[in-house]
Short mmCIF file of C-alpha atoms in Angstrom, two decimals:
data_model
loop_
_atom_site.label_atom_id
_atom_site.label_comp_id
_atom_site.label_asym_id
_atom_site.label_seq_id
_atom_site.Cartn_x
_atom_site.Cartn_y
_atom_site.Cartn_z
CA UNK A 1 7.86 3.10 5.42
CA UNK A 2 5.10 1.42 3.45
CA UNK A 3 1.44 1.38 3.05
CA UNK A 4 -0.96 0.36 1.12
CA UNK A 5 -4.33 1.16 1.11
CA UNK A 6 -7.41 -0.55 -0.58
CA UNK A 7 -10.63 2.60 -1.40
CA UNK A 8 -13.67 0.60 -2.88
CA UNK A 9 -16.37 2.32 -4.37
CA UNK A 10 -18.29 3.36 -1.92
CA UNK A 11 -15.22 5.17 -0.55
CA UNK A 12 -14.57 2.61 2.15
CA UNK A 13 -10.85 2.02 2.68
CA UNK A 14 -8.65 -1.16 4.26
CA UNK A 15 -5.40 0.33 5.24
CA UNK A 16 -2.67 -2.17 5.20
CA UNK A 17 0.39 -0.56 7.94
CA UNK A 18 -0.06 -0.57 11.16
CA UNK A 19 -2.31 -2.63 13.97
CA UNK A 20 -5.22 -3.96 13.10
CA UNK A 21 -3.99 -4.86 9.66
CA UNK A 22 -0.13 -4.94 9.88
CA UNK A 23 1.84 -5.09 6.38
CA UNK A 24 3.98 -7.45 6.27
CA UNK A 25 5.31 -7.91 2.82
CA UNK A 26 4.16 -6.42 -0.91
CA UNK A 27 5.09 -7.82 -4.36
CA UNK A 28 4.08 -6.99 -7.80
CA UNK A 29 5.38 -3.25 -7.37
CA UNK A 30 7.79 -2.56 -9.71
CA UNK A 31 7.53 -3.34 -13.85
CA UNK A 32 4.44 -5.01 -15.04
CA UNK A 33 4.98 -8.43 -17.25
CA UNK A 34 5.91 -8.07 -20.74
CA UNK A 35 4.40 -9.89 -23.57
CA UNK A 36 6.83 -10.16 -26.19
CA UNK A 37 5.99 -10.99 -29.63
CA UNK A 38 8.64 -11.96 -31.86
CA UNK A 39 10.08 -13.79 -35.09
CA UNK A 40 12.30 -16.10 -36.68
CA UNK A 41 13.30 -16.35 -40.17
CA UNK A 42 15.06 -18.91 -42.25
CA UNK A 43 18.84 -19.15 -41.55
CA UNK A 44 18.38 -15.94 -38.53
CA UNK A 45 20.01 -16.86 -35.47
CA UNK A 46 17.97 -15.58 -32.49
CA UNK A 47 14.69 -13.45 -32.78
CA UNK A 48 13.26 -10.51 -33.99
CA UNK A 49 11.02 -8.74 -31.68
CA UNK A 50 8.36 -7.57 -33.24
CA UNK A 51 6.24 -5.75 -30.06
CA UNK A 52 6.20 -5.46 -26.65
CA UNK A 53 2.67 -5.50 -24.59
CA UNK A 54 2.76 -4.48 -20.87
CA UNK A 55 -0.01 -7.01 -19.00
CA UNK A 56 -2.07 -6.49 -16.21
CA UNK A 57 -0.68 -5.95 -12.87
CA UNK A 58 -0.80 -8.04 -9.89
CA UNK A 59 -0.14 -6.71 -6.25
CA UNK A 60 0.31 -9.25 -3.76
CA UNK A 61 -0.28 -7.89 0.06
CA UNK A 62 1.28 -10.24 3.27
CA UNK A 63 -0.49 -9.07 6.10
CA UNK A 64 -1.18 -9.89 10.16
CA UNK A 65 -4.27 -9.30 11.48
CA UNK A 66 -3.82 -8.71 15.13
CA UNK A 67 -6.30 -7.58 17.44
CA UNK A 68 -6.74 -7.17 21.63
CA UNK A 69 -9.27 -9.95 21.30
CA UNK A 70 -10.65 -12.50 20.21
CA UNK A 71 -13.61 -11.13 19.64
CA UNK A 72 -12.35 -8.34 18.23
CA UNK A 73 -10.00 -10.44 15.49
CA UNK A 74 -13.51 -12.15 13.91
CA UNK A 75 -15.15 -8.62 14.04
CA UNK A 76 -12.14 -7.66 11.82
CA UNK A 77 -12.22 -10.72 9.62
CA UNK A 78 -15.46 -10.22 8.83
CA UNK A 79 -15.18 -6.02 7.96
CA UNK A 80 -12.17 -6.75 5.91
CA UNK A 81 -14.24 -9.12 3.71
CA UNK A 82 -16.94 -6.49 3.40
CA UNK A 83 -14.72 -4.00 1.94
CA UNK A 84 -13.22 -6.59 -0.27
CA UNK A 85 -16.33 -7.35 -1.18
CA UNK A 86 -16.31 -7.97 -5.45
CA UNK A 87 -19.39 -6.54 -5.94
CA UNK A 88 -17.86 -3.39 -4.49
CA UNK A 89 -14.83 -3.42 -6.72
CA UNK A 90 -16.54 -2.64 -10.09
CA UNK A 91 -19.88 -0.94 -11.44
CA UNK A 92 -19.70 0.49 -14.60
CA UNK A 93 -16.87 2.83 -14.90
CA UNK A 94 -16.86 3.10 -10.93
CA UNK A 95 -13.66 1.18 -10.05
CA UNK A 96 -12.19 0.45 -6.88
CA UNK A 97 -8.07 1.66 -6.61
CA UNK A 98 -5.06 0.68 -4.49
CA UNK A 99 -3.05 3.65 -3.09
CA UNK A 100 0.09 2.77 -2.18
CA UNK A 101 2.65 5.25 -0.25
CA UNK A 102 6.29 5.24 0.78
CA UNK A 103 9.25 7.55 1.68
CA UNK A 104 9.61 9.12 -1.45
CA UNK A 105 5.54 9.60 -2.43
CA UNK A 106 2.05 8.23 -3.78
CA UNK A 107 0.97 6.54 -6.42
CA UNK A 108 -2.47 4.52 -7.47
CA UNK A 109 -3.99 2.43 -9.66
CA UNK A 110 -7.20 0.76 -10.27
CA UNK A 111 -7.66 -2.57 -8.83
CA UNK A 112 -9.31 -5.03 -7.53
CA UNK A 113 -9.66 -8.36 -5.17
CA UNK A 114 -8.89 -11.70 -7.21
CA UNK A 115 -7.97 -14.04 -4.32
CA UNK A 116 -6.77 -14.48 -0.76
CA UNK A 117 -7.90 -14.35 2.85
CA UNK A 118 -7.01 -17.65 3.43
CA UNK A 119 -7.16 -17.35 7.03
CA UNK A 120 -4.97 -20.71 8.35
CA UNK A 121 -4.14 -21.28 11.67
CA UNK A 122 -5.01 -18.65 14.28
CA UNK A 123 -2.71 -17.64 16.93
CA UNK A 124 -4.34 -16.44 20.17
CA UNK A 125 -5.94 -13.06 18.96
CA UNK A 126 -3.48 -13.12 15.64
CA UNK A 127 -4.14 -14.25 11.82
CA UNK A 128 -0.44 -14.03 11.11
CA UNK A 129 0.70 -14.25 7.31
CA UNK A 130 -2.51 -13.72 5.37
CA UNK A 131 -2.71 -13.65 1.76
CA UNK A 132 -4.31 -11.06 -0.24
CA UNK A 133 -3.99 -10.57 -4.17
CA UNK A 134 -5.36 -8.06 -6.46
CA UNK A 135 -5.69 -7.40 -9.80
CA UNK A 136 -4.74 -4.04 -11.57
CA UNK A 137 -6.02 -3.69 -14.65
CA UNK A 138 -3.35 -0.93 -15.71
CA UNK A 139 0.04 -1.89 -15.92
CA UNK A 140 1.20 2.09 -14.57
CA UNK A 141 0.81 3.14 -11.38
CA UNK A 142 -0.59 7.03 -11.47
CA UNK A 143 0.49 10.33 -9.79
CA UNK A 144 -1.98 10.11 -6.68
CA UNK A 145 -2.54 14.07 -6.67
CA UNK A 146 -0.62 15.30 -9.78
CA UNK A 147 -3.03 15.89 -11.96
CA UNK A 148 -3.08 19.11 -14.20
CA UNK A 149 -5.82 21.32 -15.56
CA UNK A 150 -6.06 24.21 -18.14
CA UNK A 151 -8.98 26.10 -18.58
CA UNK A 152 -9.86 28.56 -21.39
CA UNK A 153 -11.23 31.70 -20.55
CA UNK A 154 -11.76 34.77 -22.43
CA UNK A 155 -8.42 36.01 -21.18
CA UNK A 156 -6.42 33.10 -21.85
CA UNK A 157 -5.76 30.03 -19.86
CA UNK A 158 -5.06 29.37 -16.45
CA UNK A 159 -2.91 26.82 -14.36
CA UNK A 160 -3.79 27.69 -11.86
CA UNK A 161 -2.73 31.07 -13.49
CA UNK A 162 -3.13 33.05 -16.60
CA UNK A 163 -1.04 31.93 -19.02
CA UNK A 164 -0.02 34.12 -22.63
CA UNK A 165 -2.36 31.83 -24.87
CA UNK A 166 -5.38 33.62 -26.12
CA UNK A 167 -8.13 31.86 -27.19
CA UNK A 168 -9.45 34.85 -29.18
CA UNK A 169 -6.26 33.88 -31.65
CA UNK A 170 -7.39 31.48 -34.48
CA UNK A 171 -4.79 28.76 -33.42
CA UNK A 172 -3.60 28.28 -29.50
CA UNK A 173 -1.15 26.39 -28.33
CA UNK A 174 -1.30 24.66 -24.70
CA UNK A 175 1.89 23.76 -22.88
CA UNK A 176 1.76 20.25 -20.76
CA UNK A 177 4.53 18.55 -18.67
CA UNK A 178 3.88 15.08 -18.08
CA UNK A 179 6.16 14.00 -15.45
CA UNK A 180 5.90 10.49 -15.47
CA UNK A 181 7.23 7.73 -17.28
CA UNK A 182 5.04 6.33 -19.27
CA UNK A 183 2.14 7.76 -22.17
CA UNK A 184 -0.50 9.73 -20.07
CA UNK A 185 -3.94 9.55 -21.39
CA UNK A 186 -6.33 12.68 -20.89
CA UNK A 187 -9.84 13.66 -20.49
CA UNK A 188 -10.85 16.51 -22.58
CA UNK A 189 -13.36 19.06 -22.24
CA UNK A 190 -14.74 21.22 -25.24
CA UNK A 191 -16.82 23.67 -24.47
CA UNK A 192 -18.89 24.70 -27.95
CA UNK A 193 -18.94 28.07 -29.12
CA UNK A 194 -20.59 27.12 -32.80
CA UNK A 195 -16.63 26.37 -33.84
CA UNK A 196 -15.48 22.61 -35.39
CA UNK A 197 -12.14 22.63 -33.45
CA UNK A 198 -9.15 20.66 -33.58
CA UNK A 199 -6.57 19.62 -30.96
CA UNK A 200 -3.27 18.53 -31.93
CA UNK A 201 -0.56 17.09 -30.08
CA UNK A 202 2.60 18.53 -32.29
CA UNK A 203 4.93 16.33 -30.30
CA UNK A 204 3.28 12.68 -31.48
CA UNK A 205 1.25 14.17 -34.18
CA UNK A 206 -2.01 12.30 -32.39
CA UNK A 207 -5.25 14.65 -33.63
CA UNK A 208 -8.88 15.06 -32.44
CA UNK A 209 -11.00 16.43 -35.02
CA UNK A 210 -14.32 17.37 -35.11
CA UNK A 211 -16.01 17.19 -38.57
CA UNK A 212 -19.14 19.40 -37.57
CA UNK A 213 -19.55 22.54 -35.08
CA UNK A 214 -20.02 21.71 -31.51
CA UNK A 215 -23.06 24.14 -30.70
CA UNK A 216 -23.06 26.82 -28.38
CA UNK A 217 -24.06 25.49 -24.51
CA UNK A 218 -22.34 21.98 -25.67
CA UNK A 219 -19.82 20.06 -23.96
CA UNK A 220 -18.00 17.54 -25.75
CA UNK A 221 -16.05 15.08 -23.14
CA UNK A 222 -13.11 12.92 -24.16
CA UNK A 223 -11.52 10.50 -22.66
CA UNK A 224 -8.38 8.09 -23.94
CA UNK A 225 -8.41 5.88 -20.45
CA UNK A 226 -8.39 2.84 -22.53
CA UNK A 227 -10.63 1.22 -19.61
CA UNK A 228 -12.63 4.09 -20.06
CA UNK A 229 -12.67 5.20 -23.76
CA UNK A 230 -14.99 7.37 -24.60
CA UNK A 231 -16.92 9.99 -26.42
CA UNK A 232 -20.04 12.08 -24.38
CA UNK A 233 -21.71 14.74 -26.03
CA UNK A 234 -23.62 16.89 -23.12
CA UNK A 235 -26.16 19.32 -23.56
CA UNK A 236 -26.77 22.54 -21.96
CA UNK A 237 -30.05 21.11 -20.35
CA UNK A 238 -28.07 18.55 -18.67
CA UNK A 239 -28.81 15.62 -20.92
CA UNK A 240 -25.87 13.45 -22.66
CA UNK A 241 -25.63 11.44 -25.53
CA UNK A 242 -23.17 9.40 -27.55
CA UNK A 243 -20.29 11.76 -29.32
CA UNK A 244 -18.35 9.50 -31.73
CA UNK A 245 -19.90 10.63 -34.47
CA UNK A 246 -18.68 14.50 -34.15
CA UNK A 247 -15.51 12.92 -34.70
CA UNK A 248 -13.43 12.41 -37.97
CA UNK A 249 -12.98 8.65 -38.47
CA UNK A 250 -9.39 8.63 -38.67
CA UNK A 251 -9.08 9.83 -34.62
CA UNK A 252 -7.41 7.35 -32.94
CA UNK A 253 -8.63 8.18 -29.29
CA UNK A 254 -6.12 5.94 -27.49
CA UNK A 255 -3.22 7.57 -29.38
CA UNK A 256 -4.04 10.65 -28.07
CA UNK A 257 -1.39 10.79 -24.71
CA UNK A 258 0.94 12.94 -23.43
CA UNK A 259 4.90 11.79 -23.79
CA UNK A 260 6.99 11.70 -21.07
CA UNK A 261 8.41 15.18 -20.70
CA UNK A 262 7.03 18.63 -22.46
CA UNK A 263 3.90 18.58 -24.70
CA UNK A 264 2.54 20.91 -27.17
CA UNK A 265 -1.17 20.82 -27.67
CA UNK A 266 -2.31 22.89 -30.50
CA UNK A 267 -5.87 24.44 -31.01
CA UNK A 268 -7.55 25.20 -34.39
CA UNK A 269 -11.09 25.86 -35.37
CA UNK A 270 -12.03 26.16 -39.09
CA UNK A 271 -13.86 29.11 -38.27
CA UNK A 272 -12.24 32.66 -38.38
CA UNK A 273 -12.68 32.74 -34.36
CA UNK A 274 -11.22 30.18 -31.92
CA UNK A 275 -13.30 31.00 -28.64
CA UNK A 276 -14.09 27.24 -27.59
CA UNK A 277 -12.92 26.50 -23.94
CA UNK A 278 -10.67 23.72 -23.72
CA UNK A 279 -9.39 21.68 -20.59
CA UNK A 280 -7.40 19.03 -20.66
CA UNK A 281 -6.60 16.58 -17.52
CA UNK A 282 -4.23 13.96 -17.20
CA UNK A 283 -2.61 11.96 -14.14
CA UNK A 284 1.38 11.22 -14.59
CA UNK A 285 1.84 7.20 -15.44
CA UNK A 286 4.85 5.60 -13.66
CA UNK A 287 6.05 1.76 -14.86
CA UNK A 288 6.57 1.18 -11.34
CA UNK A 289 7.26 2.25 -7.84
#
């Protein structure tokens, strides 16, 4: 069993399976293109790589359109193309995703329409064999609904349980699986208790450092989505501003992921205290499904 389905963002969804919009074929599911950059030098035989980028994902959907009648069929050509609509695909950091399930689970990435809906030749109340493509900006699919969260609390952290961190102790340390494949990035929440805190990931060494105190009522949002990179300060009255300048210049935001496998996040504060909430987010990245 396969399906696909298309969620723009208004929430509206095309759902390739079954009758009206029968699936017929999918492509573009498995490893992304690789860009391979390499080098040659005098006398070598061959190549040296030198890197390896993954590029942008394309998903193209075969599908029958088959209705009770006639009437019916246009009334569907003409919703699908709504949904699909490109205007509907993108605003701002609003994106729309593909969700695509089989036999063994879900995964989901952001995408949206490039090309297709060529209808061709009709047959009776059918559009057999129509073309669809879209275009995923992420090379990884995503864990649909495996997302984790920890929360500080004054008795420790929770996941959904307490767990034997403290974050009255002047350094913490956060346990995270990520059970993918790939680099996961995260969204980060500090929650400012006066403190200048630090998060580490011991495993690649990837910090986020503060060099000032986040103030008391302050929320300080990260996020290493490279589509969605970004730094949010947000005040206790509600209002947000630009936080890249609470951060130490040598961060590197988008080398701040979680490994494949077991993480260690590590918690300091240059005060003698370390009472700063911290949550951290992240959705599992696959190479392909």
């Amino acid at each position: 069993m396969q399906k696909l389905i298309y969620e723009n963002i208004l929430g509206q969804q095309a759902v390739f399976f079954h009758a009206p919009y029968v699936l017929a074929s999918l492509k573009g599911m498995g490893l992304s293109d690789v860009r391979i950059t390499s080098a040659a030098g005098a006398w070598q035989q061959g190549e040296s790589i030198l890197s390896l980028r993954r590029e942008k994902r394309t998903v193209q959907v075969t599908l029958h359109l088959m209705a009770s009648s006639r009437r019916g069929m246009y009334r569907l050509r003409s919703e699908l193309c709504g949904i699909l609509s490109p205007q509907l695909a993108f605003d701002g950091v609003k994106r729309a995703k593909l969700i695509y399930e089989n036999d063994h689970g879900t995964w989901w990435t952001w995408a949206a329409p490039e090309s297709g809906l060529n209808w061709g030749k009709r047959v009776q109340d059918v559009q057999p064999s129509v073309t669809l493509n879209f275009v995923c900006e992420s090379p990884y699919w995503y864990g649909a609904a495996n997302a984790a969260v920890y929360q500080g609390t004054e008795q420790g952290l929770t996941l959904p349980t307490t767990l034997p961190f403290s974050l009255g102790n002047r350094s913490l340390t956060l346990r995270t699986v990520n059970q993918g494949q790939a680099d996961a990035p995260v969204q980060l929440w500090l929650s400012g208790c006066g403190e200048t805190p630090e998060v580490q990931n011991l495993r690649s060494g990837a910090v986020l450092r503060l060099v000032q105190p986040l103030p008391l009522g302050d929320t300080l949002i990260v996020c290493t989505e490279p589509s969605r990179l970004g730094v949010t300060v947000r005040h206790a009255d509600g209002t947000e501003e630009n936080g890249f300048g609470l951060l130490d210049p040598v961060t590197s935001l988008m080398a701040f992921t979680l490994k494949p496998g077991v993480n260690q996040l590590s918690y300091r504060s240059r005060e003698q205290t370390a009472k700063t909430r911290v949550r951290v987010e992240w959705y599992d990245c696959y190479e392909g499904v």
